[in-house]
Coordinates of C-alpha atoms in Angstrom, one line a residue:
X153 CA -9.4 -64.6 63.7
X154 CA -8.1 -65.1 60.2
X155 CA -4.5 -66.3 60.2
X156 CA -1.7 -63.3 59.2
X157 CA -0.3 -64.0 55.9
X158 CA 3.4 -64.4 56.2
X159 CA 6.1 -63.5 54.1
X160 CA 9.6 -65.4 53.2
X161 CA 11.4 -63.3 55.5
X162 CA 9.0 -64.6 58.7
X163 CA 7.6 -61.3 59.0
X164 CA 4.1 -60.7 58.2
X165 CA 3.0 -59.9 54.5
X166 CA 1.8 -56.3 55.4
X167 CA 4.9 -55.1 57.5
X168 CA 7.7 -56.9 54.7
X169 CA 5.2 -54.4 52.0
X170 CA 5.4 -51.3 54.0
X171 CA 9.1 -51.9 55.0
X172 CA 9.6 -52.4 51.0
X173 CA 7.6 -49.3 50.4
X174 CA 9.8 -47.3 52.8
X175 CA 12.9 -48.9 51.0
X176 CA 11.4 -47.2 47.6
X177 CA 10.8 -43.6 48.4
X178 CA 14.0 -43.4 50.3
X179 CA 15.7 -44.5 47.1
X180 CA 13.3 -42.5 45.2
X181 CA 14.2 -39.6 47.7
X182 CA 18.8 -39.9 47.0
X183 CA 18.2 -40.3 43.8
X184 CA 16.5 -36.3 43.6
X185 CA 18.3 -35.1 46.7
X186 CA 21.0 -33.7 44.6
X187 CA 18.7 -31.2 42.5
X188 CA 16.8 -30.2 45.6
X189 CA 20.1 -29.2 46.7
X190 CA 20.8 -27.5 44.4
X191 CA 17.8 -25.7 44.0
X192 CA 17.8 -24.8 47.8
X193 CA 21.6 -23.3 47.6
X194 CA 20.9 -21.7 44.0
X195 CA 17.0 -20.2 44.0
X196 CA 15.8 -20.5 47.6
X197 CA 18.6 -19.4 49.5
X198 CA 19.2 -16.3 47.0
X199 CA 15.1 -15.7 47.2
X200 CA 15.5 -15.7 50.7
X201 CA 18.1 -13.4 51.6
X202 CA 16.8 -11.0 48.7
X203 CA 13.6 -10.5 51.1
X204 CA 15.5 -10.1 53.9
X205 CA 17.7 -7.5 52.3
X206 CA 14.4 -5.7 51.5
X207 CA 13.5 -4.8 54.9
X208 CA 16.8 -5.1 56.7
X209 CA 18.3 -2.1 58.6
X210 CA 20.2 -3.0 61.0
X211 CA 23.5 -0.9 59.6
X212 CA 22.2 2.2 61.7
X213 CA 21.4 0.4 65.1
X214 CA 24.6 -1.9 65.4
X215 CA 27.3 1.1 64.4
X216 CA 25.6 3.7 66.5
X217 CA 23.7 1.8 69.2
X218 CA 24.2 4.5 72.1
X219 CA 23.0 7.2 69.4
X220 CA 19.8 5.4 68.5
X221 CA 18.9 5.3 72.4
X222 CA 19.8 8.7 73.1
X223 CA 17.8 9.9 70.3
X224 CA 14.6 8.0 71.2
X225 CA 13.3 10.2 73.6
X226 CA 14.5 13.2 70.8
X227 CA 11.0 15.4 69.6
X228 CA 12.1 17.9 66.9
X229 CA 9.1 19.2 67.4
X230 CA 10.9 20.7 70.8
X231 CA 14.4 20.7 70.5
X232 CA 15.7 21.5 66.9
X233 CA 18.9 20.0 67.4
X234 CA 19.1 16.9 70.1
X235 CA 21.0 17.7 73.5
X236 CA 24.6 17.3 74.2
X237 CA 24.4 13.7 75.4
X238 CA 22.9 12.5 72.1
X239 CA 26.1 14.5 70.7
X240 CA 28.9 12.4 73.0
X241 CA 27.1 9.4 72.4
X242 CA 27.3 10.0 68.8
X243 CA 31.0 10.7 69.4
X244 CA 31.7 7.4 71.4
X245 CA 30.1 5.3 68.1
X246 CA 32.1 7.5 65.9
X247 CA 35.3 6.6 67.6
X248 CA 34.3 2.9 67.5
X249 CA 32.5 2.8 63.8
X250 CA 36.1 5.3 62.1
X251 CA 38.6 2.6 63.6
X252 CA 36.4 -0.7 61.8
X253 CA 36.0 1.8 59.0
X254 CA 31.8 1.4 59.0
X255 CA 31.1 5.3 59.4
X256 CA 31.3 5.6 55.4
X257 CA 29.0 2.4 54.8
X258 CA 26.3 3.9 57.6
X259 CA 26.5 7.6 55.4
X260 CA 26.4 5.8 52.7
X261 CA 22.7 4.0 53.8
X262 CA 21.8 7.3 55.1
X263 CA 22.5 8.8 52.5
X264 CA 19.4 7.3 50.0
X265 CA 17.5 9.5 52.5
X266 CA 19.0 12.3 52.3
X267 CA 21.1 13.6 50.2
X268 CA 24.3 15.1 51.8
X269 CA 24.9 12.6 55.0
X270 CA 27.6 10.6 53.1
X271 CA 30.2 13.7 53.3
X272 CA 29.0 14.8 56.8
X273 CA 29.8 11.4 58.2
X274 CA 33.5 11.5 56.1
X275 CA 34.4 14.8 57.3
X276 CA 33.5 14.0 60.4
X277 CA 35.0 11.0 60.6
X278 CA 38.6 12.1 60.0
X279 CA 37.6 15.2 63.2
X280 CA 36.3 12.8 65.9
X281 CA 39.5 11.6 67.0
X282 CA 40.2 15.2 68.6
X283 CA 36.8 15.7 70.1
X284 CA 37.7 15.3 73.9
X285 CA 41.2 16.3 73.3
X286 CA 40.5 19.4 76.0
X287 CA 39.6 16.7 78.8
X288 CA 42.5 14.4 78.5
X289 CA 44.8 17.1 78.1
X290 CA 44.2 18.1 81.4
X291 CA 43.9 14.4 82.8
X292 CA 47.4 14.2 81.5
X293 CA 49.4 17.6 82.9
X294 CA 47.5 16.8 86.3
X295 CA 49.2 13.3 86.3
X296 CA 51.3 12.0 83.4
X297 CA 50.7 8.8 84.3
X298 CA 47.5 8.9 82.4
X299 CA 49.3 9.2 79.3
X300 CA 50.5 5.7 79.8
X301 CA 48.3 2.6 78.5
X302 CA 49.5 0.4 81.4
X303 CA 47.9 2.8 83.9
X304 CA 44.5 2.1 82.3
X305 CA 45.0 -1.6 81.9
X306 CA 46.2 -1.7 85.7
X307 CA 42.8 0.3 86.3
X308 CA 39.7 -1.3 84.7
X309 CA 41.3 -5.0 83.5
X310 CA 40.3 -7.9 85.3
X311 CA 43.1 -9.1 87.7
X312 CA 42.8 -12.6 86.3
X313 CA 43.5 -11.2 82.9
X314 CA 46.2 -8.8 83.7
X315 CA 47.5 -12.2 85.2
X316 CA 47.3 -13.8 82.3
X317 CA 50.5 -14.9 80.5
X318 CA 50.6 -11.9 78.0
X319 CA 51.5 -13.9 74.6
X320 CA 48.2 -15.9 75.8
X321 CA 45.7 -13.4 76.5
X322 CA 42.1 -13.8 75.7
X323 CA 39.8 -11.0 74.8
X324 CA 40.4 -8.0 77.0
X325 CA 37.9 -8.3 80.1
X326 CA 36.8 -5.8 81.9
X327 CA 37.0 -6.2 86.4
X328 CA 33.5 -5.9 87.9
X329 CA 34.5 -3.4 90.2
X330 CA 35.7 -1.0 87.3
X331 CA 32.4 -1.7 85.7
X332 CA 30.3 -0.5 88.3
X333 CA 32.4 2.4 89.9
X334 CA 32.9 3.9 86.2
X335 CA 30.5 2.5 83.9
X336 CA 30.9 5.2 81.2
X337 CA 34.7 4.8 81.3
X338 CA 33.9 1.1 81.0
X339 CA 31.8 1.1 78.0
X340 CA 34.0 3.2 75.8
X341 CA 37.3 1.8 76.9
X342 CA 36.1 -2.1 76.1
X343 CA 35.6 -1.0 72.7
X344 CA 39.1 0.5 72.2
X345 CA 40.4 -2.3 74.5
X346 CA 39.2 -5.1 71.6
X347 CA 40.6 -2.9 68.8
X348 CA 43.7 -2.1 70.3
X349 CA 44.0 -5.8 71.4
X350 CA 44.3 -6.9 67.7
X351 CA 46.3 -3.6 66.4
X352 CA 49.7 -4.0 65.1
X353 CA 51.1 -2.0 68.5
X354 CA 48.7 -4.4 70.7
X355 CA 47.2 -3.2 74.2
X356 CA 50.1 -2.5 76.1
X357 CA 51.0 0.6 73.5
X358 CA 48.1 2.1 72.5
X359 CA 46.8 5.1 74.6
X360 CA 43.2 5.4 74.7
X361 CA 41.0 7.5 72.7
X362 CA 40.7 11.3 73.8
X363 CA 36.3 10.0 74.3
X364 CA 37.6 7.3 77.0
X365 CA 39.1 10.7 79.3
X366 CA 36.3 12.5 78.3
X367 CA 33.6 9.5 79.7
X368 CA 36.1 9.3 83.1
X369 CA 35.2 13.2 83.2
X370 CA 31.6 12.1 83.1
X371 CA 31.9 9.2 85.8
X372 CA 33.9 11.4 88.3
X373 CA 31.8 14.3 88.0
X374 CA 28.9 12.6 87.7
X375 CA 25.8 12.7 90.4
X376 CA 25.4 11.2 92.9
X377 CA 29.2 11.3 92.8
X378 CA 30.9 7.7 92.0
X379 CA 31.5 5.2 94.7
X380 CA 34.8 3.8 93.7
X381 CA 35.2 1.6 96.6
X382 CA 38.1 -1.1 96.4
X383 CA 38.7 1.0 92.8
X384 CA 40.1 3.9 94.5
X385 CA 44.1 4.7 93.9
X386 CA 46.0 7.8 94.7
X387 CA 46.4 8.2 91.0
X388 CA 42.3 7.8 90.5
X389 CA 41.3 9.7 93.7
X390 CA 43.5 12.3 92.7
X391 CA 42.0 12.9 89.3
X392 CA 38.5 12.4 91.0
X393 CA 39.1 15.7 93.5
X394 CA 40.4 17.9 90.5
X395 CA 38.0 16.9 87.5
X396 CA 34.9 19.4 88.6
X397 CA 37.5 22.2 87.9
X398 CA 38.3 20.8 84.6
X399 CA 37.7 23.1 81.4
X400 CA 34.6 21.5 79.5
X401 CA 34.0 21.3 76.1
X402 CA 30.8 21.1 73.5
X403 CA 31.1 17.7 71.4
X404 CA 27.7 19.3 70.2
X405 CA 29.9 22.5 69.0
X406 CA 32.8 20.6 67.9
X407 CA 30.8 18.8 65.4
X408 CA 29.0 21.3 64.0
X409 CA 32.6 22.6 63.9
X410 CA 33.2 20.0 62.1
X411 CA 30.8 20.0 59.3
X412 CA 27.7 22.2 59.7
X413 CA 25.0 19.6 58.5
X414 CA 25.1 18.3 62.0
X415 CA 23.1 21.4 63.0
X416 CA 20.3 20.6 61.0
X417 CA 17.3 19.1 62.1
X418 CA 16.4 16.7 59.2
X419 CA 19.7 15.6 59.4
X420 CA 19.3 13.8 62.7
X421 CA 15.5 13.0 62.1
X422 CA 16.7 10.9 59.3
X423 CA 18.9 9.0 62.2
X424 CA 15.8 9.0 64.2
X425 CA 13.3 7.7 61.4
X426 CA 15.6 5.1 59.9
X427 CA 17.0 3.8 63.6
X428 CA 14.6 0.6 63.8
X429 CA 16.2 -2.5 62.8
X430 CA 13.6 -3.0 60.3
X431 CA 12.1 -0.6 57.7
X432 CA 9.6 -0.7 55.3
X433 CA 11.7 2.4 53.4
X434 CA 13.3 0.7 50.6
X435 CA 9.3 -1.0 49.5
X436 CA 7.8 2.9 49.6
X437 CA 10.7 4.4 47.4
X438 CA 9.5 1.2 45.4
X439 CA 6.4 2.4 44.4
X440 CA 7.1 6.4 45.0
X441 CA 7.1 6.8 48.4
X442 CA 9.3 8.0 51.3
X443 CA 9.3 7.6 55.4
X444 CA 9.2 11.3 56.9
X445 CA 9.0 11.8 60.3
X446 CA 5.4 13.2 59.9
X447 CA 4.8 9.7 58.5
X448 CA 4.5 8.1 54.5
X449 CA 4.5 10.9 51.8
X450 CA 4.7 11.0 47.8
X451 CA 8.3 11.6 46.4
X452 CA 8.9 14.4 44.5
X453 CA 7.5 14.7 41.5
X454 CA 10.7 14.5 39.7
X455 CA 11.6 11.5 41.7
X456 CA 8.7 9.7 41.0
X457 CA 10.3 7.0 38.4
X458 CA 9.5 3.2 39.7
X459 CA 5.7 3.2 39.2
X460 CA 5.9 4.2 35.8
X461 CA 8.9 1.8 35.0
X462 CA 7.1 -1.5 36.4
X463 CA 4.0 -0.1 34.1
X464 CA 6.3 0.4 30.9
X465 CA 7.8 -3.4 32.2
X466 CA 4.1 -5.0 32.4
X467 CA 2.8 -3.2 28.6
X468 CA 6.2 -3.3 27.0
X469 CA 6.5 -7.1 28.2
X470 CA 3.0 -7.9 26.5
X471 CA 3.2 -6.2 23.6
X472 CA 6.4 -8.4 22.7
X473 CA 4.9 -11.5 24.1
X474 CA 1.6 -10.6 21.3
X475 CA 4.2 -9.7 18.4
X476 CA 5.9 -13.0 19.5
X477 CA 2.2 -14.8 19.1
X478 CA 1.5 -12.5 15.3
X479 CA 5.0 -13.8 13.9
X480 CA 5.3 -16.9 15.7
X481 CA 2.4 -18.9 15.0
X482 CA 2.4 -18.6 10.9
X483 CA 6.2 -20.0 11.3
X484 CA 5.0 -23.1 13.6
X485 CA 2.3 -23.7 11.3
X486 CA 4.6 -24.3 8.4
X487 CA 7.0 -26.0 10.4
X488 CA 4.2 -28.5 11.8
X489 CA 2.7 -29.1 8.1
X490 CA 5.7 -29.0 5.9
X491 CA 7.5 -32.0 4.4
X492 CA 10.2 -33.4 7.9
X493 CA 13.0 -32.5 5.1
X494 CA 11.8 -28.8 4.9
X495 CA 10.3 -28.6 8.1
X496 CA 14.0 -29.4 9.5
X497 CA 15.9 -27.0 8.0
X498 CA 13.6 -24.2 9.1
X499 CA 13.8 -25.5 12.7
X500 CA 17.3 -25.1 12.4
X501 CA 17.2 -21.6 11.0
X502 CA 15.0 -21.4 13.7
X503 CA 17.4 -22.7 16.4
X504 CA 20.3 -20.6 15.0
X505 CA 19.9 -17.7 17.2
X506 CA 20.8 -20.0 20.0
X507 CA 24.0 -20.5 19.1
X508 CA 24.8 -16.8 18.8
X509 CA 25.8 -14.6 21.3
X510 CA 23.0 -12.5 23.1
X511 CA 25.4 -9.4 23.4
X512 CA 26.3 -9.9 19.5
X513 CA 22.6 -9.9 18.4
X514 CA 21.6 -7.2 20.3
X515 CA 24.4 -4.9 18.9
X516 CA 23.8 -6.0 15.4
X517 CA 20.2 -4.9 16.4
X518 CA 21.5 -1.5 17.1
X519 CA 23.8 -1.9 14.3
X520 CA 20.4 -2.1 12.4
X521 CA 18.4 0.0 13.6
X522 CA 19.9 3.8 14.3
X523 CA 19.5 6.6 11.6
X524 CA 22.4 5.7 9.4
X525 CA 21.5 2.4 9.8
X526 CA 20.8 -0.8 6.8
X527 CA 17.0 -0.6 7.9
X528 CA 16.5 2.9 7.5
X529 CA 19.1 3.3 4.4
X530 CA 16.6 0.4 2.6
X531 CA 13.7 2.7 3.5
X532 CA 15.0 5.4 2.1
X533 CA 16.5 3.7 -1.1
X534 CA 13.0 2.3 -2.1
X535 CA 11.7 5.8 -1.6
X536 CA 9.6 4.6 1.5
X537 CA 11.5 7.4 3.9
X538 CA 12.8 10.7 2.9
X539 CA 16.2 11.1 3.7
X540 CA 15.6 14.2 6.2
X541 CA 13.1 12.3 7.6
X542 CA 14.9 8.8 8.8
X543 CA 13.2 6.9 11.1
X544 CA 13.9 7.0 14.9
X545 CA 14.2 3.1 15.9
X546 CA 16.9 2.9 18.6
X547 CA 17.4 4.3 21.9
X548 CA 13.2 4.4 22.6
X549 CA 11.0 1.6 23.4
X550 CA 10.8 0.8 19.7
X551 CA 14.3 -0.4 19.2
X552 CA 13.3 -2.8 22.2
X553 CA 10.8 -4.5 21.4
X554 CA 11.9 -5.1 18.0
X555 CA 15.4 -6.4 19.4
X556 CA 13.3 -8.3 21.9
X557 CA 10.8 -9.6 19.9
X558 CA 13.6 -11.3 17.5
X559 CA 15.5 -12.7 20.4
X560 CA 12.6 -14.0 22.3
X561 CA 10.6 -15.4 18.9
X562 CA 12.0 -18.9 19.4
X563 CA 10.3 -19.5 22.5
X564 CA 7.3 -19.0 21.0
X565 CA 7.8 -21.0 17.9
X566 CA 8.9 -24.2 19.4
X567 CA 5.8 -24.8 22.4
X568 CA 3.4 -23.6 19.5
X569 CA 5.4 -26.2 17.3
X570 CA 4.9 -29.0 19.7
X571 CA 1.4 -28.9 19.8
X572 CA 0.9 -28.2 16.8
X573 CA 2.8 -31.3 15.2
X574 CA 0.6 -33.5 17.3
X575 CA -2.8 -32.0 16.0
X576 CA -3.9 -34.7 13.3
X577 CA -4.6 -33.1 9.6
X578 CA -7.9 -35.4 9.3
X579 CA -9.5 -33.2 11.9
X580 CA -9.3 -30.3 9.2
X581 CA -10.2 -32.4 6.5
X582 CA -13.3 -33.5 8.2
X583 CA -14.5 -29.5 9.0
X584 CA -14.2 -29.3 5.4
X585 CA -16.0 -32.4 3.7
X586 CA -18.8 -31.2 6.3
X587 CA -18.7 -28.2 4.3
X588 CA -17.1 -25.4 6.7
X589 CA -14.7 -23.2 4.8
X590 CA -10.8 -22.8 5.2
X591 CA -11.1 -20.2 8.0
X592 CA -14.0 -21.4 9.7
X593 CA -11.8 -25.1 9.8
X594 CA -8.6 -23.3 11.0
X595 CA -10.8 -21.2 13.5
X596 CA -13.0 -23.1 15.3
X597 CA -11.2 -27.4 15.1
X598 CA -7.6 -26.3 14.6
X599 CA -7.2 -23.2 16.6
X600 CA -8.4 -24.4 19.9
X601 CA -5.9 -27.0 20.0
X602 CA -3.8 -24.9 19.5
X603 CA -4.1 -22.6 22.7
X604 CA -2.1 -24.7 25.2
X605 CA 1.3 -24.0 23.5
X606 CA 0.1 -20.1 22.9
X607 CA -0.7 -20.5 26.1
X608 CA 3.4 -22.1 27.3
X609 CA 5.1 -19.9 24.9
X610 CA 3.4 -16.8 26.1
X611 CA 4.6 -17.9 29.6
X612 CA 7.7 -18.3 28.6
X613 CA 8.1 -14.9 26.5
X614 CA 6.5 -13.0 29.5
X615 CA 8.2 -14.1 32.2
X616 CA 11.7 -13.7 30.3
X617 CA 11.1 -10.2 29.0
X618 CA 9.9 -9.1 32.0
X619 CA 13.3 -9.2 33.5
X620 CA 15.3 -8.7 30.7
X621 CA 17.9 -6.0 31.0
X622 CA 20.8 -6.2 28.8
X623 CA 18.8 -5.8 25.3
X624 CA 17.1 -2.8 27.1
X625 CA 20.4 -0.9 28.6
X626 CA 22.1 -1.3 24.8
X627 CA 18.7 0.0 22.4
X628 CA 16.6 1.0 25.2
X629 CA 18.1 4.4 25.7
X630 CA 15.6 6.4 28.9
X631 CA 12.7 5.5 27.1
X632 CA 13.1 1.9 26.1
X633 CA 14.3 0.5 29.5
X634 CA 12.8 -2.0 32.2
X635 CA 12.9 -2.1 35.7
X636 CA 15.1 -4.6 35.6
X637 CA 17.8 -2.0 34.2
X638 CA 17.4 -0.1 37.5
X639 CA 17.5 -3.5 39.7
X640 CA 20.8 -3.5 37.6
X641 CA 21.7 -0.6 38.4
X642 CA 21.4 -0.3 42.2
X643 CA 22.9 -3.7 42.2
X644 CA 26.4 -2.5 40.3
X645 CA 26.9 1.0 40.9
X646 CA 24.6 2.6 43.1
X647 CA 24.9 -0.4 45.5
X648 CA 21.7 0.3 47.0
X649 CA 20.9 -3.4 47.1
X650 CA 17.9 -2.6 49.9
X651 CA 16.1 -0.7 47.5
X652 CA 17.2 -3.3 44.6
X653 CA 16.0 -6.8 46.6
X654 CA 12.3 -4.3 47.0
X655 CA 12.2 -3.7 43.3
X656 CA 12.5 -7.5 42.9
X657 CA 10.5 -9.0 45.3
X658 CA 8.1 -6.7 43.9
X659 CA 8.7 -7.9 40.6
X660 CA 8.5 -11.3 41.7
X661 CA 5.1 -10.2 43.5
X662 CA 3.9 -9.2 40.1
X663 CA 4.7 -12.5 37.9
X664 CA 3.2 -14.4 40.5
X665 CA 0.2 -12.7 40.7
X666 CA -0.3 -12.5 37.2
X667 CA 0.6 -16.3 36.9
X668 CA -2.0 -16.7 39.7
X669 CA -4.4 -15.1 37.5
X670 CA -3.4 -17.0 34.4
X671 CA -4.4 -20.2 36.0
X672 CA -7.7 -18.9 37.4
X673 CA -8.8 -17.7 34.0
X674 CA -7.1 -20.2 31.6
X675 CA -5.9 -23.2 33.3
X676 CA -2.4 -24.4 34.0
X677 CA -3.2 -27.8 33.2
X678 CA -4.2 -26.3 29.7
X679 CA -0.1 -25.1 29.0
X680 CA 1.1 -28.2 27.2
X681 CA 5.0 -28.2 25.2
X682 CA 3.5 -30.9 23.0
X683 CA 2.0 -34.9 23.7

């Protein structure tokens, strides 16, 4: 066996250059763990929750959980309106979701469904506090003691809480006994328990909602009838023998009291539909769909808007990214075979829409380019355009992609630049001494060279028109903007940001694909900025 090779360090040569190695790429490894930070916390994280957002739905479920399981075994198809126990479920969540002030968020989700639910769930909102006021008023002239929150505590709290030293207190907890004898009682009462707990007047002042009498209603008239075991009181077994004669009342009726949409069936198969945790709602109204209960249908015609806005995107994107190419490539040509005096001035004219605002050029732009504007006053001083006939060049898709084309033009000009300043002149010299003409030269030496920055400015024109949005809102008027306006615009105002993280992923779908296809039929390794 050949003897190891040792190194100064009296380890062997192989494990000193593999330890040395390791030494490297975890230096290697600090040194760019600052930028993959930030890159996670700035464009994967954001990416990330943007997909989630697109599918999430989990407002519905988690503010009205006993609704969504009452109305699981719903069929409109049956019953046009559900039963009452879907009704004082939905009652029970309405108490819970009006005191943490979510019933208005959950219209408000609902409501990109169908139109109307915001204000049902409002009105209704400020009227569910009496609902069960009939049961507990009668609880109360049977026994005034049921008035009083201790009574309640003393009822269904835990003895070791009730125990507890009451500056100290942890979360309310509710005794196992209580639990089981009266679960309904139980549930709602927890629930006003934890937000009376952290109220101003605290626990031991609050009396319970008029919904927590109306559940002790249920337990005690409930069948098989309750066993309340070690639960049972004078006070309790008094209100147990007297609460089948008790006058009832319709939650279902006081609701529809209330506000009348609750009587309509498509109101509550919209809860039904859009109960899951997880939709796939906010994707069809992407591309001009909607979820019915009778499955996936086409919007209504005058609804039908997104499919034709990520078209006018995808055209309206290339047909600035070829005017970019048309005015672009003569300017990088001059600049790459000019004189470096001359050719650095122009690159500095060139540069100077950097250092201007992108808000200030695109108003000059509309500045420019209305009616009364300098564009169409020249046109009509040189005879060009009568003066009842002016030109109509803002508010349309024409004002955009001329505003566009201007602001995106020096991304164009400066990959075409690069690559063109490293193509050598002799190469065109030598078409021509072997007798090809000046455009046979330019098309078939100089031109292919030229492809790879055509090639990284049109990727960088593209992808940065496609989600432009400002230069369209300002000269884009409702003909001239991008879907980006509407991502926008569910993001600010209509702050349906489901439907606005669809439209972009969607988006982002798109320049992927067609990036995907870019490579496949041109190369990536052909895009060159120069070298």
């Amino acid at each position: 066996m050949a003897e190891q090779m040792m190194a100064a360090d009296g380890r062997t040569l192989k494990s000193s250059l593999n330890r040395a190695l390791r030494r490297q790429k975890l230096r290697a490894l600090l040194l760019i763990a600052p930028l993959l930070l930030f890159i996670m916390v700035t464009f994967v994280i954001p990416i990330g929750q943007m997909l989630f957002r697109s599918v999430e739905n989990q407002i519905v479920s988690d503010t009205i959980p006993r609704t969504v399981q009452e109305l699981a075994s719903w069929d409109a198809r049956t019953d046009p309106l559900p039963d009452e126990a879907v009704f004082i479920s939905f009652a029970k969540d309405m108490m819970t979701a009006v005191e943490e002030r979510r019933h208005t968020r959950l219209g408000s989700r609902l409501n990109y469904e169908n139109a109307g639910i915001s204000s049902q769930f409002r009105r209704s909102g400020r009227d569910v506090a009496d609902m069960g006021e009939v049961i507990a008023d009668q609880f109360i002239a049977l026994n005034p003691a049921w008035e009083e929150p201790e009574t309640w505590v003393t009822l269904l709290a835990d003895p070791d809480w009730i125990a507890a030293d009451p500056d100290d207190r942890p979360a309310f907890e509710l005794s196992d006994t209580a639990r089981t004898a009266l679960p309904r009682t139980s549930d709602v009462y927890a629930e006003f328990a934890r937000l009376a707990q952290d109220s101003p007047r605290g626990l031991a002042r609050s009396q319970p909602w008029n919904m927590v009498y109306f559940a002790l209603h249920e337990d005690l008239t409930a069948t098989p009838a309750p066993d309340l075991g070690t639960l049972a009181s004078p006070l309790l077994t008094e209100a147990a023998t007297a609460a089948s004669g008790f006058e009832t009342e319709s939650i279902r009726d006081a609701f529809i009291a209330s506000s009348r949409g609750w009587g309509d069936t498509a109101l509550w198969q919209t809860i039904q539909t859009y109960s899951p945790p997880y939709t796939a709602s906010y994707f069809l109204t992407a591309v001009d769909l909607r979820q019915t209960p009778d499955g996936i249908e086409r919007a209504a015609e005058n609804q039908q808007i997104y499919v034709r806005l990520f078209i006018r995107t995808l055209v309206m994107s290339l047909t600035i990214m070829g005017a970019c190419i048309l005015l672009g490539y003569p300017v990088a040509w001059m600049l790459a075979n000019l004189p470096s005096r001359q050719a650095n001035l122009m690159l500095i004219l060139v540069l100077l829409p950097f250092w201007t605002s992108l808000l200030v050029r695109t108003s000059a732009w509309k500045v420019l380019l209305q009616q009364q504007g300098v564009i169409n006053d020249l046109l009509v001083w040189i005879g060009l355009v009568a003066d009842d006939n002016r030109l109509t060049m803002i508010n349309n898709a024409t004002g955009t992609i001329i505003a566009m084309t201007h602001i995106l033009l020096p991304f164009m000009i400066l990959p075409l630049y690069s690559v063109m300043k490293t193509i050598p002149p002799s190469y065109l010299r030598a078409a021509k001494s072997l007798g090809a003409t000046n455009w046979t030269a330019f098309w078939r030496v100089y031109f292919p060279q030229s492809v790879p920055g055509i090639g990284a400015g049109s990727i960088l024109v593209f992808i940065l028109s496609i989600g432009y949005y400002i230069t369209p809102e300002i000269v884009g008027g409702t003909s001239g903007i991008f879907i980006s306006n509407r991502i926008a615009y569910h993001i600010s105002s209509s702050l349906n940001w489901g439907l606005a993280a669809a439209l972009g992923t969607i988006l982002l779908v798109v320049v992927m694909a067609l990036y995907w296809a870019y490579d496949r039929i041109v190369g990536i390794d052909n895009v060159k900025l120069g070298g």
